[in-house]
Coordinates of N, CA and C in Angstrom, one line a residue:
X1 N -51.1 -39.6 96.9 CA -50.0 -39.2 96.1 C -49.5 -40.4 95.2
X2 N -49.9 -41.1 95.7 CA -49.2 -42.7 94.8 C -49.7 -42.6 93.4
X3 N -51.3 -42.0 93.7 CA -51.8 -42.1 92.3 C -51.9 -41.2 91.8
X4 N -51.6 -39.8 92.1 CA -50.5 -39.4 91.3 C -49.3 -39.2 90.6
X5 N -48.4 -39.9 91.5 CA -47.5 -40.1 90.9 C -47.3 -41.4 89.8
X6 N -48.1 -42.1 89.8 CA -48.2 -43.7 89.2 C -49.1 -42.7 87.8
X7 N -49.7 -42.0 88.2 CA -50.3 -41.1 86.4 C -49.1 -40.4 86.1
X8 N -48.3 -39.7 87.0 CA -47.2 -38.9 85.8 C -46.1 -39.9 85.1
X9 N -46.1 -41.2 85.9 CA -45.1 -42.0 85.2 C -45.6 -42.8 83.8
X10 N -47.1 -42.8 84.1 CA -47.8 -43.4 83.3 C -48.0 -42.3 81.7
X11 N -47.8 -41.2 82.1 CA -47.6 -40.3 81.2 C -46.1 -40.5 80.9
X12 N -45.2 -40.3 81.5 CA -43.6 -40.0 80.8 C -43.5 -41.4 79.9
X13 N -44.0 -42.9 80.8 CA -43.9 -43.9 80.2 C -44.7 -43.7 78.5
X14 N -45.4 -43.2 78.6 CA -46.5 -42.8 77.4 C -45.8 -42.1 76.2
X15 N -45.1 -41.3 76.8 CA -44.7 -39.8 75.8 C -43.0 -40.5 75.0
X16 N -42.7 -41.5 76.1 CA -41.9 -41.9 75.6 C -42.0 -43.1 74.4
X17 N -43.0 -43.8 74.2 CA -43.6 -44.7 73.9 C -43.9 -43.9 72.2
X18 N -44.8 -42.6 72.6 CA -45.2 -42.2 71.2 C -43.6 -41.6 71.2
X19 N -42.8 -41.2 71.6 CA -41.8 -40.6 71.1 C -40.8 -41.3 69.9
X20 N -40.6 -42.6 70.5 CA -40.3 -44.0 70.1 C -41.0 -44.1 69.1
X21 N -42.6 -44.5 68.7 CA -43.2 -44.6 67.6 C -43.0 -44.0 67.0
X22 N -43.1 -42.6 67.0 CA -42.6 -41.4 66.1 C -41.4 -41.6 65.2
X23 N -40.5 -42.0 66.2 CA -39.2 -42.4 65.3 C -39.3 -43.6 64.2
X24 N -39.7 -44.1 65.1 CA -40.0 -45.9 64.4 C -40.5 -45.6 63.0
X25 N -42.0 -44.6 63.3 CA -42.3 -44.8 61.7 C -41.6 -43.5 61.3
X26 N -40.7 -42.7 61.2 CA -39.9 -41.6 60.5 C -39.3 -42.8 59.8
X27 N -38.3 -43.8 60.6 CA -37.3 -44.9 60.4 C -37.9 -45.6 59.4
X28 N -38.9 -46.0 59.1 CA -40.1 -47.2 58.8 C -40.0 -46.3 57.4
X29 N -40.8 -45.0 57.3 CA -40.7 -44.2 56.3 C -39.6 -44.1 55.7
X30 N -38.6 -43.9 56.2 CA -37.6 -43.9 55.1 C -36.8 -44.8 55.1
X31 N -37.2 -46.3 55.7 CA -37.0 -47.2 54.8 C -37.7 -47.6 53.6
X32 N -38.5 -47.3 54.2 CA -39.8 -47.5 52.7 C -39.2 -46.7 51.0
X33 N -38.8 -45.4 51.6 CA -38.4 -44.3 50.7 C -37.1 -44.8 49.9
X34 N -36.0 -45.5 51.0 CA -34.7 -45.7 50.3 C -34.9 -46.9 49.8
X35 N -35.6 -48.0 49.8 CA -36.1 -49.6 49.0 C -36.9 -49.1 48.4
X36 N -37.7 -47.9 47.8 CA -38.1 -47.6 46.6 C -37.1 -47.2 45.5
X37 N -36.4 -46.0 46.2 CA -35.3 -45.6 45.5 C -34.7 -46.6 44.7
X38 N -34.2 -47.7 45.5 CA -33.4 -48.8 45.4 C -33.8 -49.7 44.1
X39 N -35.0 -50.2 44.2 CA -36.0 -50.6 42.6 C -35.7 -50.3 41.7
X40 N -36.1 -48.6 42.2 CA -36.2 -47.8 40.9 C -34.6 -48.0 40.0
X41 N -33.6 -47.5 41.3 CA -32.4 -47.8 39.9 C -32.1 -49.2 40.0
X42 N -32.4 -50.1 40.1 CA -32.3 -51.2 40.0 C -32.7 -51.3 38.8
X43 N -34.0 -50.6 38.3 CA -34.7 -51.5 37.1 C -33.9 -50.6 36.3
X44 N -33.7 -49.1 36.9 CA -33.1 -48.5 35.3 C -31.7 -49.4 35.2
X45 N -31.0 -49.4 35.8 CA -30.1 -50.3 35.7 C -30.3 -51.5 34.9
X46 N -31.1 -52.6 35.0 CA -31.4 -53.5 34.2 C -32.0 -53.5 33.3
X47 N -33.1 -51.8 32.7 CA -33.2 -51.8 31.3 C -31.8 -50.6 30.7
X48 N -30.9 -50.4 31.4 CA -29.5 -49.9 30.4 C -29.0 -50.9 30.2
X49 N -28.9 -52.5 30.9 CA -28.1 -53.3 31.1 C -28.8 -54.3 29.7
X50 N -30.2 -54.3 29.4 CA -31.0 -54.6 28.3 C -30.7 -54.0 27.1
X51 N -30.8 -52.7 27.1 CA -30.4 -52.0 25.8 C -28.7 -51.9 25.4
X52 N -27.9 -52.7 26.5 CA -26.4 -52.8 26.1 C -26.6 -53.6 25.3
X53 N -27.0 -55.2 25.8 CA -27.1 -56.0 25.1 C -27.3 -56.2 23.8
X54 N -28.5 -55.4 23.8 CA -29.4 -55.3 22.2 C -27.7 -54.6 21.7
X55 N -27.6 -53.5 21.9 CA -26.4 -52.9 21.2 C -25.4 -54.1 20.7
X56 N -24.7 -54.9 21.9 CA -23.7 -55.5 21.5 C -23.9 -56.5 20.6
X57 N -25.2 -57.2 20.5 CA -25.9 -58.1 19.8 C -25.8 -57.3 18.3
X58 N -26.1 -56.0 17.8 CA -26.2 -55.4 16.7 C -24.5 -55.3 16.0
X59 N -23.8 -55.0 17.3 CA -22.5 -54.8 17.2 C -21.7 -56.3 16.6
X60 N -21.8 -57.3 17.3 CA -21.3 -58.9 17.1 C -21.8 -59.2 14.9
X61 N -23.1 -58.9 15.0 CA -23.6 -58.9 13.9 C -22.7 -58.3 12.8
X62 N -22.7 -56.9 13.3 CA -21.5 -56.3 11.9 C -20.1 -56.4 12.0
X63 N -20.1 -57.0 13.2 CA -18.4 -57.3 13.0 C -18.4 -59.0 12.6
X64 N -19.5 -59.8 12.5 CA -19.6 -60.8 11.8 C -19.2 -60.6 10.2
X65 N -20.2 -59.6 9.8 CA -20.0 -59.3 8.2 C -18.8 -58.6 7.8
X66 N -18.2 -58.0 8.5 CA -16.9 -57.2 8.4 C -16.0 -58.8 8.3
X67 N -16.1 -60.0 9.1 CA -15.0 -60.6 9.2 C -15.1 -61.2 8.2
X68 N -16.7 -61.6 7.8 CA -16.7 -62.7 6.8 C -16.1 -61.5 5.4
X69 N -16.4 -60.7 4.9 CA -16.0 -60.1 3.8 C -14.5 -60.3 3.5
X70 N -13.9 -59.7 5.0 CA -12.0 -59.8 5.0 C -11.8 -61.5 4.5
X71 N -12.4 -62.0 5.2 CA -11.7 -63.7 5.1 C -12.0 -63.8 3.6
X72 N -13.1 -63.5 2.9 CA -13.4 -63.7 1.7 C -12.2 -63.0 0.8
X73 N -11.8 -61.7 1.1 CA -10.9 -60.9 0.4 C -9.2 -61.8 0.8
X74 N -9.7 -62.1 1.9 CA -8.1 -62.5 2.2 C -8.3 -63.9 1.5
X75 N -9.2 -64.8 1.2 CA -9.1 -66.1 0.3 C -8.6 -65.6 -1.2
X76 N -9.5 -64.6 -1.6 CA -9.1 -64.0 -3.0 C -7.7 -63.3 -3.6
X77 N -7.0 -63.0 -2.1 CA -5.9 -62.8 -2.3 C -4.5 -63.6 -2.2
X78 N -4.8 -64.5 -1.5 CA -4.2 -65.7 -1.0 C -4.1 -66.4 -3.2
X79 N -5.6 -66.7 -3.3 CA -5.7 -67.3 -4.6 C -4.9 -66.7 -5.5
X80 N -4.7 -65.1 -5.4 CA -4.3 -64.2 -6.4 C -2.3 -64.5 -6.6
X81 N -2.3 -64.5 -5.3 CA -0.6 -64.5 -4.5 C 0.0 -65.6 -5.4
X82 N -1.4 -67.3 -5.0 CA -0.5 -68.6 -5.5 C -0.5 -68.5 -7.0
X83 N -1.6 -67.4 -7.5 CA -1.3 -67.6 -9.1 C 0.0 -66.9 -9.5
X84 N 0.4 -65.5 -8.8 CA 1.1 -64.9 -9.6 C 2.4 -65.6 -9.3
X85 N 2.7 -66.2 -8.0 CA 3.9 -66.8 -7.7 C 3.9 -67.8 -9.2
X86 N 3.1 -68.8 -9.1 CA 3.0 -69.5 -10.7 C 3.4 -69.2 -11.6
X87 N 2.8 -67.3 -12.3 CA 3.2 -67.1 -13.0 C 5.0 -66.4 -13.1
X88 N 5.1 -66.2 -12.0 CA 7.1 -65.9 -12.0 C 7.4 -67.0 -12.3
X89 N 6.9 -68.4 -11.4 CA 8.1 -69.6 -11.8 C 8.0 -69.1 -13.0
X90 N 6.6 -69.7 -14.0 CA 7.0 -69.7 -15.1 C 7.8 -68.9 -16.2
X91 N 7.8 -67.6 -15.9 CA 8.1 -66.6 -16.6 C 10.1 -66.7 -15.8
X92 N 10.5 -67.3 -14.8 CA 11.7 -67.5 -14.8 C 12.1 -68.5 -15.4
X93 N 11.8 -69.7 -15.5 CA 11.9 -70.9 -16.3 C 12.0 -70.4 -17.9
X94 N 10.9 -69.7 -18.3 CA 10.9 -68.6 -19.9 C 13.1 -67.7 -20.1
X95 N 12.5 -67.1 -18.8 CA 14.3 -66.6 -19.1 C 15.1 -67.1 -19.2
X96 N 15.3 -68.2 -18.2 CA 16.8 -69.0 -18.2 C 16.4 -69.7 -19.6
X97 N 15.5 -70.1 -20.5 CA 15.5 -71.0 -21.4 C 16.1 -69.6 -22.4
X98 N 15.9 -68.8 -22.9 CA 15.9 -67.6 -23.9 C 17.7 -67.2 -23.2
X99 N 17.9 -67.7 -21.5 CA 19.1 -67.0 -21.9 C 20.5 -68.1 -22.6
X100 N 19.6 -69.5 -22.2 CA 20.5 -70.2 -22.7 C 20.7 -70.1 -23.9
X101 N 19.5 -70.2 -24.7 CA 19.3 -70.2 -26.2 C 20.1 -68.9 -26.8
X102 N 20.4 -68.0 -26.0 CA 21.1 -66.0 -25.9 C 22.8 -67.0 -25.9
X103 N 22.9 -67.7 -25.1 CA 24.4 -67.9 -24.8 C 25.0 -69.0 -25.9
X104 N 24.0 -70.1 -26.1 CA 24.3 -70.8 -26.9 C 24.5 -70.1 -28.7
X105 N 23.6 -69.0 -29.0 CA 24.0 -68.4 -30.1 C 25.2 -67.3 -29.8
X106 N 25.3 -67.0 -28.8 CA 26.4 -66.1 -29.0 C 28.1 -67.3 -28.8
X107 N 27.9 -68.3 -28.0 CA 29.1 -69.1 -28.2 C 29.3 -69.5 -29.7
X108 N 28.2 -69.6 -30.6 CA 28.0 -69.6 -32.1 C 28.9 -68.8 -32.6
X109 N 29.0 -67.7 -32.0 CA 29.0 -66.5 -33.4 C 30.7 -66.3 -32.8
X110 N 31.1 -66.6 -31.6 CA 32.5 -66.1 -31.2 C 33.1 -67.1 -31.5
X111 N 32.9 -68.3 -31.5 CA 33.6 -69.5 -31.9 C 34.2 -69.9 -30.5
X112 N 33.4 -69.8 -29.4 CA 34.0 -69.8 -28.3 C 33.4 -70.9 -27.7
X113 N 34.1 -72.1 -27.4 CA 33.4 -73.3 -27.0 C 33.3 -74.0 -25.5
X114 N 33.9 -73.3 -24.6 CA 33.8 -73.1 -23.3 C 32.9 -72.2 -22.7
X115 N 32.5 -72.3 -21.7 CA 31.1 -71.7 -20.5 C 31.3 -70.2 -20.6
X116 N 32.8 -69.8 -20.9 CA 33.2 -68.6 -20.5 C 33.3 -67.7 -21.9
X117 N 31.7 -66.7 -21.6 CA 32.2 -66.3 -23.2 C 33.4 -65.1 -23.0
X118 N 33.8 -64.7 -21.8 CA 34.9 -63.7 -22.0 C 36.2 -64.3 -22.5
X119 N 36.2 -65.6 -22.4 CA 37.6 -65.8 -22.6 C 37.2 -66.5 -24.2
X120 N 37.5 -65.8 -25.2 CA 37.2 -66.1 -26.6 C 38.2 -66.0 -27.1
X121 N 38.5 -67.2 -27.9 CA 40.1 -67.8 -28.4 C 39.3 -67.2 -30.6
X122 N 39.0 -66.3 -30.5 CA 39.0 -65.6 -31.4 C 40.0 -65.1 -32.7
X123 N 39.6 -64.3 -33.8 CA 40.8 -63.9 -34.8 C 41.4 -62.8 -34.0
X124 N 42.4 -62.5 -33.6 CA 43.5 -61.3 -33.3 C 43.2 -60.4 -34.0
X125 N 43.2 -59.1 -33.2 CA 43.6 -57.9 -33.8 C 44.3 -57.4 -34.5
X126 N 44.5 -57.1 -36.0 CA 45.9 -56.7 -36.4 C 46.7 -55.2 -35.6
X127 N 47.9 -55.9 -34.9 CA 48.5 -54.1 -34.7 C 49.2 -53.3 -35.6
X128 N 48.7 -52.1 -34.9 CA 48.8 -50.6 -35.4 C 50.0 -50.4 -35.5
X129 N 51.1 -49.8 -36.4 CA 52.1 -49.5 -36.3 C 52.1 -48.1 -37.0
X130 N 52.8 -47.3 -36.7 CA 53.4 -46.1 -36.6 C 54.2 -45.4 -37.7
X131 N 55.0 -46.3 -38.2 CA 56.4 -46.5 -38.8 C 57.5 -45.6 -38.3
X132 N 57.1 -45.4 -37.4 CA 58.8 -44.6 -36.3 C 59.3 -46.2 -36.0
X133 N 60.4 -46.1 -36.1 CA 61.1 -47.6 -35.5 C 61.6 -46.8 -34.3
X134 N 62.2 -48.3 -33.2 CA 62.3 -48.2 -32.1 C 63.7 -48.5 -31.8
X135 N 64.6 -48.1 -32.9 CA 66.4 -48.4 -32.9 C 67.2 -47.4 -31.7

């Protein structure tokens, strides 16, 4: 009986053994399966992560040309700003001379020789009389 019994154990030991393999390579198999998977989006991952690039590279580019134009326009305007400021000074500098030359002919014509043309030491008004007397 020994050696039968030493063959049934030699079998359970056995069945257990492929049972165990069995799993091992099910386990083995799908590790194989999920570190393929794994590659695979890995690489799609790093050719979406490639074609960002390219994009933002295209992107950097035309916001390069967009900035240089503005800076250009904003130089042009800047230039435009300090001219016309220029031309107010001058065109105020123009008035006050025309208004003096305005005030100095009108103190001319009132005979008024003080700053203040309202107060003009002028000819009098002759007054109006009625001829009703006031007895």
């Amino acid at each position: 009986m020994s050696s039968l019994l030493r063959t049934s154990l030699q079998i359970d030991v056995e069945a257990r053994y492929a049972m165990m393999d069995e799993k091992k390579r099910k386990r083995m198999q799908s590790n194989r399966e999920s570190a393929k998977r794994s590659r695979l989006k890995r690489e799609k991952r790093l050719k979406d992560l490639v074609t960002e690039i390219a994009m933002l590279k295209q992107q950097i580019v035309e916001n390069n040309k967009v900035y240089n134009n503005l800076t250009q326009r904003t130089q042009l305007l800047l230039s435009e700003t300090d001219s016309l400021n220029y031309e107010k000074m001058q065109l105020a500098e123009y008035l006050n001379s025309l208004s003096s030359v305005f005030m100095s002919s009108r103190l001319k014509q009132t005979g008024c020789l003080s700053n203040q043309p309202w107060q003009v030491d002028g000819p009098k008004q002759p007054s109006i009389t009625t001829g009703m007397s006031m007895s």
